[in-house]
Tab-separated table of C-alpha atoms and ligand atoms in Angstrom:
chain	number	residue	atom	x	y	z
A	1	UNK	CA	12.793	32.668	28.802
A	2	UNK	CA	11.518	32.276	25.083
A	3	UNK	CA	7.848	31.019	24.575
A	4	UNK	CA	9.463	27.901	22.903
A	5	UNK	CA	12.678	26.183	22.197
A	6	UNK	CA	12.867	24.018	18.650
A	7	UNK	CA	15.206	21.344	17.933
A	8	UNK	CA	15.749	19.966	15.194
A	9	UNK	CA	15.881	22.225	12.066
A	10	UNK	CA	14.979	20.244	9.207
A	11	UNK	CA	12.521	21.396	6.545
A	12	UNK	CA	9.709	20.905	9.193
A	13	UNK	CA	11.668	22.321	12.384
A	14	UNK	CA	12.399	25.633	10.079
A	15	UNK	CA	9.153	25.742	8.980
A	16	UNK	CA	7.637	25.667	12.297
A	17	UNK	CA	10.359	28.519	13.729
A	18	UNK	CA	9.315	30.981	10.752
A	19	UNK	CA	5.545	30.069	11.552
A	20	UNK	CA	6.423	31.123	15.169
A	21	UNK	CA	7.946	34.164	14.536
A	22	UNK	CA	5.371	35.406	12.076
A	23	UNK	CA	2.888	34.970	14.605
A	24	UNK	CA	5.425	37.247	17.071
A	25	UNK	CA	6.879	34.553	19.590
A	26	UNK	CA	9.990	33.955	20.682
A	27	UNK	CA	11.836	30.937	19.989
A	28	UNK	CA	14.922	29.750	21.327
A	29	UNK	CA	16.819	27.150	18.758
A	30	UNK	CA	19.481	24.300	18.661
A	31	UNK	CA	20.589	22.055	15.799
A	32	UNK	CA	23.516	19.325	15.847
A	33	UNK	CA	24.914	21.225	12.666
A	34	UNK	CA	24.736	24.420	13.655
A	35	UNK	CA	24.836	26.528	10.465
A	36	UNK	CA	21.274	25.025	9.439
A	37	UNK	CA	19.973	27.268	12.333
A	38	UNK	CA	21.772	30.670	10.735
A	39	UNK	CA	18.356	31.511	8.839
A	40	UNK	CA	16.049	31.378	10.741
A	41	UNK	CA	18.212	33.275	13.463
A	42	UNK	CA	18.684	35.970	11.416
A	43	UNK	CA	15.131	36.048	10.983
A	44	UNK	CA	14.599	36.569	14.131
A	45	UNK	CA	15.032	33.177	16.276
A	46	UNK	CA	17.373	32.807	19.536
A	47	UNK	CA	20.245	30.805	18.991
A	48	UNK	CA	21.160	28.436	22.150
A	49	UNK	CA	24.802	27.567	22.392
A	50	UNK	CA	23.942	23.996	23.530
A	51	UNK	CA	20.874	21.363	24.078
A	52	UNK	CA	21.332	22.330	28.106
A	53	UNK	CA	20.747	26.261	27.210
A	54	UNK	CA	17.988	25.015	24.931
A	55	UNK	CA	15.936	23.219	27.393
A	56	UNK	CA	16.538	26.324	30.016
A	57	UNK	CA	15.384	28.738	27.655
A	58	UNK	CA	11.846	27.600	27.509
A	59	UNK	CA	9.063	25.830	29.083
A	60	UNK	CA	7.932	24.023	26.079
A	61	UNK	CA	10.199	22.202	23.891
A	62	UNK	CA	9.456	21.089	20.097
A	63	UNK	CA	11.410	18.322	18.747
A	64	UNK	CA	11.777	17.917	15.082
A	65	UNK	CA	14.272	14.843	14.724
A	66	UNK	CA	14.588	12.393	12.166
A	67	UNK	CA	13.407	9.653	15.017
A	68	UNK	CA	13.408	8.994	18.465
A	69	UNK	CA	16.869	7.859	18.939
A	70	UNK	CA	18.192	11.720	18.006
A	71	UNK	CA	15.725	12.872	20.822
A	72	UNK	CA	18.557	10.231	23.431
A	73	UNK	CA	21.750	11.129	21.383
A	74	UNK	CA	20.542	15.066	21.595
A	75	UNK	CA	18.804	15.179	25.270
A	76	UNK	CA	21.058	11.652	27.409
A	77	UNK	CA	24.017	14.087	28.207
A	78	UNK	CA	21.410	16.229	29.941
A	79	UNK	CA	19.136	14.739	31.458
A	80	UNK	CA	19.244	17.419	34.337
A	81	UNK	CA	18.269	20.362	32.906
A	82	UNK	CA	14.472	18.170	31.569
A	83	UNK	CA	12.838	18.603	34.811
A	84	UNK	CA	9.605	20.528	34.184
A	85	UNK	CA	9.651	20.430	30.601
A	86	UNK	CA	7.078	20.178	28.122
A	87	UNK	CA	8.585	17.841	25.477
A	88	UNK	CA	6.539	17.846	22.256
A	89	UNK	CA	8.044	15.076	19.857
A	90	UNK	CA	7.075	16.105	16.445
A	91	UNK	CA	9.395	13.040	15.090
A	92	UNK	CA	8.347	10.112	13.477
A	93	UNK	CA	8.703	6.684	15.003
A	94	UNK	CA	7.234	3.459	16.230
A	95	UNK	CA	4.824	3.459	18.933
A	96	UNK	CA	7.212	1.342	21.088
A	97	UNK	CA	9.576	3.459	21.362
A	98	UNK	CA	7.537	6.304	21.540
A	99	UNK	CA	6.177	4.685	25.035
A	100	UNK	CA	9.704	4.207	25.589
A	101	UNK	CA	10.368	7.584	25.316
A	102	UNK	CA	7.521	8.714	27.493
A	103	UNK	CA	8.543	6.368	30.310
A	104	UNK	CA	12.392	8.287	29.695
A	105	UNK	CA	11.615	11.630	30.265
A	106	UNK	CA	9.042	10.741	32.674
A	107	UNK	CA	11.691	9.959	34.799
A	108	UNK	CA	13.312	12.968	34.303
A	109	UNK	CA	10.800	15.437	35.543
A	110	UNK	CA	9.334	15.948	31.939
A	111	UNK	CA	6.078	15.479	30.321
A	112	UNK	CA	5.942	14.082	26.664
A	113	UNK	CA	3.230	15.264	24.542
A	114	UNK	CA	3.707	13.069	21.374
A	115	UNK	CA	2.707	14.354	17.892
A	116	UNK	CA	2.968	13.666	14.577
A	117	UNK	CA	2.641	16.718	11.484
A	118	UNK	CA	0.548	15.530	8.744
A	119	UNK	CA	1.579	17.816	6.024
A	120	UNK	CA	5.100	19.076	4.108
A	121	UNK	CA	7.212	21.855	5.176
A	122	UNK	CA	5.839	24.128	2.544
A	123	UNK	CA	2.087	23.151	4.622
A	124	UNK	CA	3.341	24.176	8.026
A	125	UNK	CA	0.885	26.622	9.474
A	126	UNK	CA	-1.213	27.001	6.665
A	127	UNK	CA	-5.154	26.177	6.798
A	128	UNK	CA	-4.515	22.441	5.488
A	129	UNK	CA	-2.056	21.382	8.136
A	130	UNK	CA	-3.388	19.254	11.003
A	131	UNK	CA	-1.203	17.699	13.954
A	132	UNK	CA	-2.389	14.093	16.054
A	133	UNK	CA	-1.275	14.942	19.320
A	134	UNK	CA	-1.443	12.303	22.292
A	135	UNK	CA	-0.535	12.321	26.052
A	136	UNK	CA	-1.645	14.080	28.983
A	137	UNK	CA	-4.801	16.640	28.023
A	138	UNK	CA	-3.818	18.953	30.517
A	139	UNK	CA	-0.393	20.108	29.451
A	140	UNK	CA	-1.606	19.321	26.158
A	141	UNK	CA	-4.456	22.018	26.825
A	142	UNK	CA	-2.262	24.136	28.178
A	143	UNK	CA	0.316	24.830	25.034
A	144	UNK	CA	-2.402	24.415	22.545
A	145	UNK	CA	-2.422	28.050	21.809
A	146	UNK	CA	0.633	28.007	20.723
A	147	UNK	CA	0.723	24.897	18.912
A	148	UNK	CA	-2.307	25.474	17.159
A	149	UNK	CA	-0.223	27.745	15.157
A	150	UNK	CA	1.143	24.655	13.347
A	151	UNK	CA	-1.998	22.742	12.316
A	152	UNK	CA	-5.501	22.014	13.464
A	153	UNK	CA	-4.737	19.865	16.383
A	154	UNK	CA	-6.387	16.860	16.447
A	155	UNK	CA	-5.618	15.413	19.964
A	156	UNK	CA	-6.481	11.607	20.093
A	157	UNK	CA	-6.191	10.950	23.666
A	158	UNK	CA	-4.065	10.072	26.933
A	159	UNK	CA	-2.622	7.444	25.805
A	160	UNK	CA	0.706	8.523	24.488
A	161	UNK	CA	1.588	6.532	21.202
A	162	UNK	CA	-1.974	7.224	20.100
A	163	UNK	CA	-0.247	10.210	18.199
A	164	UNK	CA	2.249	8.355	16.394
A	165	UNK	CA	-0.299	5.025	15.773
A	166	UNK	CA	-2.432	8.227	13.437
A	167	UNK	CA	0.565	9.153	11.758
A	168	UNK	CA	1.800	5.995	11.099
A	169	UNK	CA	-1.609	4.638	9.891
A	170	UNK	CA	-1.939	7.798	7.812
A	171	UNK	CA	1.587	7.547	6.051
A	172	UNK	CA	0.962	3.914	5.798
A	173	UNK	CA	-1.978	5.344	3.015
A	174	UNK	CA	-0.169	7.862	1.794
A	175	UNK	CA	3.313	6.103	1.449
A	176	UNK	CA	1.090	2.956	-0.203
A	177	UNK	CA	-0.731	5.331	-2.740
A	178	UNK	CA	2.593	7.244	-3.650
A	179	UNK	CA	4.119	3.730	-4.676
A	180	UNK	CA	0.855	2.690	-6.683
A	181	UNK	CA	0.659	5.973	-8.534
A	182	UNK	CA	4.559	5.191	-9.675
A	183	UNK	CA	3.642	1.557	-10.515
A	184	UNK	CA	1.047	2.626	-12.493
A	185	UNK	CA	3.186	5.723	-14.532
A	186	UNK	CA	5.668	2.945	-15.499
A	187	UNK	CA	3.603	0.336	-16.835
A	188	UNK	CA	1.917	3.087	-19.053
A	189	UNK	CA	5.607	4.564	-19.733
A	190	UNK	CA	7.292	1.126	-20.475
A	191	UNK	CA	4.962	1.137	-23.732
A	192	UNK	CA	6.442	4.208	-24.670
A	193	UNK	CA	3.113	6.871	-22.855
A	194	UNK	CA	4.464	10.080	-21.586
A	195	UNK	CA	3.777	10.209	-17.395
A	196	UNK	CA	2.156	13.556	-18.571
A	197	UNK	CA	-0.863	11.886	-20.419
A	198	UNK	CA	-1.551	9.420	-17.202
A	199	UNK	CA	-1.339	12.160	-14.872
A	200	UNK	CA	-5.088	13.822	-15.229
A	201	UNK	CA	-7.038	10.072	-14.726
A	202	UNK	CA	-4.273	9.254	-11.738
A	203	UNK	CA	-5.771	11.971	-10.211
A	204	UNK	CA	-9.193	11.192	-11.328
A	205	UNK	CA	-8.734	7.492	-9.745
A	206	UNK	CA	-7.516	9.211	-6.363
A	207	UNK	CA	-10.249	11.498	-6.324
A	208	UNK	CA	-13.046	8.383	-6.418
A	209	UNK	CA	-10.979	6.946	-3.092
A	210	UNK	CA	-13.386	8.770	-0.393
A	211	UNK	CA	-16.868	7.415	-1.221
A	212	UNK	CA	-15.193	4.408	-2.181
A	213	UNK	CA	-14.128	4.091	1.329
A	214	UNK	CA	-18.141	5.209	2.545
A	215	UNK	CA	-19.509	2.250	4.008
A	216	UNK	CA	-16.617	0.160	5.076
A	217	UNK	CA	-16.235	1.024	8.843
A	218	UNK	CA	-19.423	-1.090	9.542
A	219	UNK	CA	-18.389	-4.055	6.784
A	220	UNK	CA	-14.739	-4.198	8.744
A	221	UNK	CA	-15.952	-3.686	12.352
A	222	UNK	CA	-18.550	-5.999	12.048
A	223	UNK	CA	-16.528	-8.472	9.790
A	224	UNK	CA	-19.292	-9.150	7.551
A	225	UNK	CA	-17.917	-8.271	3.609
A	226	UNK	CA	-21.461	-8.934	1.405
A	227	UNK	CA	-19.800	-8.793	-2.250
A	228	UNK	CA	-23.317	-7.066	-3.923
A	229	UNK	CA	-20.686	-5.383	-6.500
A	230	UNK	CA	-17.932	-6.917	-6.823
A	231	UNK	CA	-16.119	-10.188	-4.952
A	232	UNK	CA	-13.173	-10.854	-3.996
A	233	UNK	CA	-12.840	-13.294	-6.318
A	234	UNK	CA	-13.407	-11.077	-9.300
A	235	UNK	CA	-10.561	-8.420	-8.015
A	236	UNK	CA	-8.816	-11.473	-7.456
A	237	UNK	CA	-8.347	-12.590	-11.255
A	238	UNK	CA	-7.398	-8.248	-12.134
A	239	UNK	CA	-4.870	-8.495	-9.437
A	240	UNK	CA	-3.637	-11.468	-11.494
A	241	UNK	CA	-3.793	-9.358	-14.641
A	242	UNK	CA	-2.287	-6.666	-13.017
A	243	UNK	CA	0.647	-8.760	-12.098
A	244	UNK	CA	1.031	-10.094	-15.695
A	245	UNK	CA	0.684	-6.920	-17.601
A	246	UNK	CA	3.515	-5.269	-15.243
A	247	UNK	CA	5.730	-8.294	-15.666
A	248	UNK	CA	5.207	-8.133	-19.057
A	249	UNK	CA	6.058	-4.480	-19.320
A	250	UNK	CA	9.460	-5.070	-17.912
A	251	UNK	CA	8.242	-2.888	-14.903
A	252	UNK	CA	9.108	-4.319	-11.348
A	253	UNK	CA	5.934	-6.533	-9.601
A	254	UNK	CA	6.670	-6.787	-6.013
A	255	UNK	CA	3.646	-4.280	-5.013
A	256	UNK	CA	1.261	-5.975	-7.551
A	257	UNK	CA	2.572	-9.321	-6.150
A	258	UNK	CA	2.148	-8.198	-2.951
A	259	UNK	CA	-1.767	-6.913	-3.626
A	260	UNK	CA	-2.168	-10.512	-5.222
A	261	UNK	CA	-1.401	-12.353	-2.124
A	262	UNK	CA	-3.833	-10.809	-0.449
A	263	UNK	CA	-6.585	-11.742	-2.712
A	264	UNK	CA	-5.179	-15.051	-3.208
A	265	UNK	CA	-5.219	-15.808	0.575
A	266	UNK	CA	-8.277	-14.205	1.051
A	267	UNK	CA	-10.294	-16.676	-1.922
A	268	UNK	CA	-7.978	-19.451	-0.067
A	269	UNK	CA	-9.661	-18.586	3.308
A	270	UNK	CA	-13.469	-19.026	1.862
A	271	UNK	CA	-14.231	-14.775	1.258
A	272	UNK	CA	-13.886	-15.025	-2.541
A	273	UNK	CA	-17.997	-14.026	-2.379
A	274	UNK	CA	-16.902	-11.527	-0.263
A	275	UNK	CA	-16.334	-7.775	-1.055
A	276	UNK	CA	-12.939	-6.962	-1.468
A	277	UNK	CA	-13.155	-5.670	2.007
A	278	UNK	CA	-12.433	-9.390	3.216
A	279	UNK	CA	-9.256	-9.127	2.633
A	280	UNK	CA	-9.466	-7.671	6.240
A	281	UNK	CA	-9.614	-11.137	7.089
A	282	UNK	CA	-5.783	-11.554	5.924
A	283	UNK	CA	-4.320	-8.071	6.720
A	284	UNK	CA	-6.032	-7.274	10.356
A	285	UNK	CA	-3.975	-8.521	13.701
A	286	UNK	CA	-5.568	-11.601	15.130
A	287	UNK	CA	-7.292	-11.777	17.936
B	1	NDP	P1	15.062	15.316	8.900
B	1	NDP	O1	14.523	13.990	9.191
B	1	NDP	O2	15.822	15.472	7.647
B	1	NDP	O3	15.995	15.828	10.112
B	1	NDP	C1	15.537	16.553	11.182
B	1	NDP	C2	16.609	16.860	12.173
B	1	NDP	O4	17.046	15.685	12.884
B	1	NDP	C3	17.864	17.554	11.674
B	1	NDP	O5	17.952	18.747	12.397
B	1	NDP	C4	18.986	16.594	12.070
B	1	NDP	O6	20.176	17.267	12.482
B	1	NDP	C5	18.379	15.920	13.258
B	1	NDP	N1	18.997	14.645	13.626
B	1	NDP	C6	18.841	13.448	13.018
B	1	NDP	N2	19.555	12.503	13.661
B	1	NDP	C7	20.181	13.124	14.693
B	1	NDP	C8	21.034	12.680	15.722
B	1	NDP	N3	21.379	11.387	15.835
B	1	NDP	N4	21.485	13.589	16.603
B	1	NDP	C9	21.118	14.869	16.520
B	1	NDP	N5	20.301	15.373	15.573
B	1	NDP	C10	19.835	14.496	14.667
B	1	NDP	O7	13.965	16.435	8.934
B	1	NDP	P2	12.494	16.774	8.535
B	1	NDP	O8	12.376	18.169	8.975
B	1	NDP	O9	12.195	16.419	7.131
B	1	NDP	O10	11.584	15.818	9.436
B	1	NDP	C11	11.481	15.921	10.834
B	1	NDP	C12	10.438	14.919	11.306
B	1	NDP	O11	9.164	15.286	10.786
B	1	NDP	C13	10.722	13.487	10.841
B	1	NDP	O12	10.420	12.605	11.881
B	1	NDP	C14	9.781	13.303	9.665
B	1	NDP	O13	9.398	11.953	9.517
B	1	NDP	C15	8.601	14.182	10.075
B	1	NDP	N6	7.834	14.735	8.949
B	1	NDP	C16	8.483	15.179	7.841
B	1	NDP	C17	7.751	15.703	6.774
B	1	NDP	C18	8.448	16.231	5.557
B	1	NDP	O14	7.739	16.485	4.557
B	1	NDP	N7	9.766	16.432	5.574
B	1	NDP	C19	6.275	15.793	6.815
B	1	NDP	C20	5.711	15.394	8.070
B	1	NDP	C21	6.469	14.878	9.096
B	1	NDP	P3	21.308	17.701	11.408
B	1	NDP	O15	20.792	18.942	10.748
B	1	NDP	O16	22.515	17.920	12.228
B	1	NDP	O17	21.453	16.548	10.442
């Protein structure tokens, strides 16, 4: 037996096999295309000849897939050989079929710890990765050693998509924030300024975001937006400018048009008084 079996050797799945080994465990691995795995076995990993060898070989299995359906296509000829396993699904999804998933292996004889890796390969096992893990805290507790070595752990609770809800909420921001910073480098570039000059005050802007953000638990829990700074209203009219000077640039508008509507539909609702924070009012799930 190894101390863990990986599959799935992406960026992240290799990164998290040389983290292993540097820290002296054994791990056992398996990838659909099998020469992505010849690195890190010559660096010390356990090559298993198929998924069945690679769920005897450990206890506690790490999967690094691109989603959950690999976990089926990888795991559904052999479903035997999951009984007693620790299943920790690194892999992004949607919390639906992450319950799905739990339910699946479940009734297999195997427990699904669900997690989701909050940094880039490059971050695995460094001091700024953290992990969301969710599922049952005892198993969870039990392999935490071990995965600590990947991140900070931040376990969320039982419930199992809890995990995936944090990662998806999280790369909801940071997918959102990638796409403004772009939208923002091309209006400046489609009048002819190098990305290079924007670049220092991009980062500038996305350093103000966290005591921006101070405050607005209470405003959005309670659902009371008092617009002492700035209104809706006002935002309102610069999302409008923001549209125009973007369509005027040449420079594609369906984020700033999508920003827009929120405003707009938020002043249509009655909040254009309101902090921008009653736009909450249009983007939360109703009750
Ligand atoms: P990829 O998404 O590129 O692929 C990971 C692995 O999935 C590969 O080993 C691939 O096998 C396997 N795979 C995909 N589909 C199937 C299938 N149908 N059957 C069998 N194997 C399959 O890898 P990453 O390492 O980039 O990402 C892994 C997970 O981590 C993803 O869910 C991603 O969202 C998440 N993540 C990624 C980050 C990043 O920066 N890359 C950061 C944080 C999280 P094969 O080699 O044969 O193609």
């Amino acid at each position: 037996m190894t101390d863990v079996t990986l599959i799935g050797l992406g960026p992240m799945g290799q990164a998290m096999i040389r983290t292993f080994l540097a820290h002296g465990h054994t791990v056992t691995v398996w990838n659909r295309t099998a020469s992505r795995a010849d690195e890190v076995v010559a660096a010390g990993a356990v090559r298993a000849a198929s998924p069945a060898d690679a769920l005897a070989a450990s206890e506690l299995v790490i999967l690094s897939l691109t989603d959950y359906q690999a976990m089926y296509d990888i795991l559904g000829g052999v479903t035997s050989a999951l009984a007693g396993k620790v299943v920790v699904n690194l892999s992004s999804d949607t919390p639906s079929r992450t319950r799905e998933a739990d339910a699946w292996l479940a009734g297999h004889g195997a427990t699904l710890v669900v997690g989701g890796v909050m940094v880039p390969a490059p971050m695995v096992g460094t001091e700024h990765s953290y992990v969301f893990y969710s599922g049952p805290k005892e198993t969870f507790l039990a392999h935490e050693p071990v995965l600590r070595l990947l991140g900070r752990p931040e376990y969320r609770g039982e419930d199992p998509i809890l995990a995936q809800l944090y990662y998806q909420a999280q790369l909801t921001l940071f997918l959102t924030s990638l796409s403004a910073y772009l939208q923002a480098a091309a209006l400046l570039r489609a009048e002819g300024v190098p990305v290079g000059e924007f670049l220092p005050f991009a980062v500038d802007m996305y350093d103000t975001f966290s005591p921006f953000l101070a405050g607005t638990a209470e405003e959005l829990e309670s659902r009371t937006y008092p617009g002492e700074l700035s209104t809706a209203t006002m935002m309102g009219a610069t999302a409008d400018h923001i549209v125009a000077a973007n369509r005027e640039a040449g420079v594609d508008v369906a984020l700033p048009e999508a920003v827009k509507s929120l405003y707009d539909r938020a002043i249509a609702a009655g909040h254009g008084s309101g902090n921008w924070t009653s736009l909450w009012e249009v983007i939360r799930a109703r009750d």
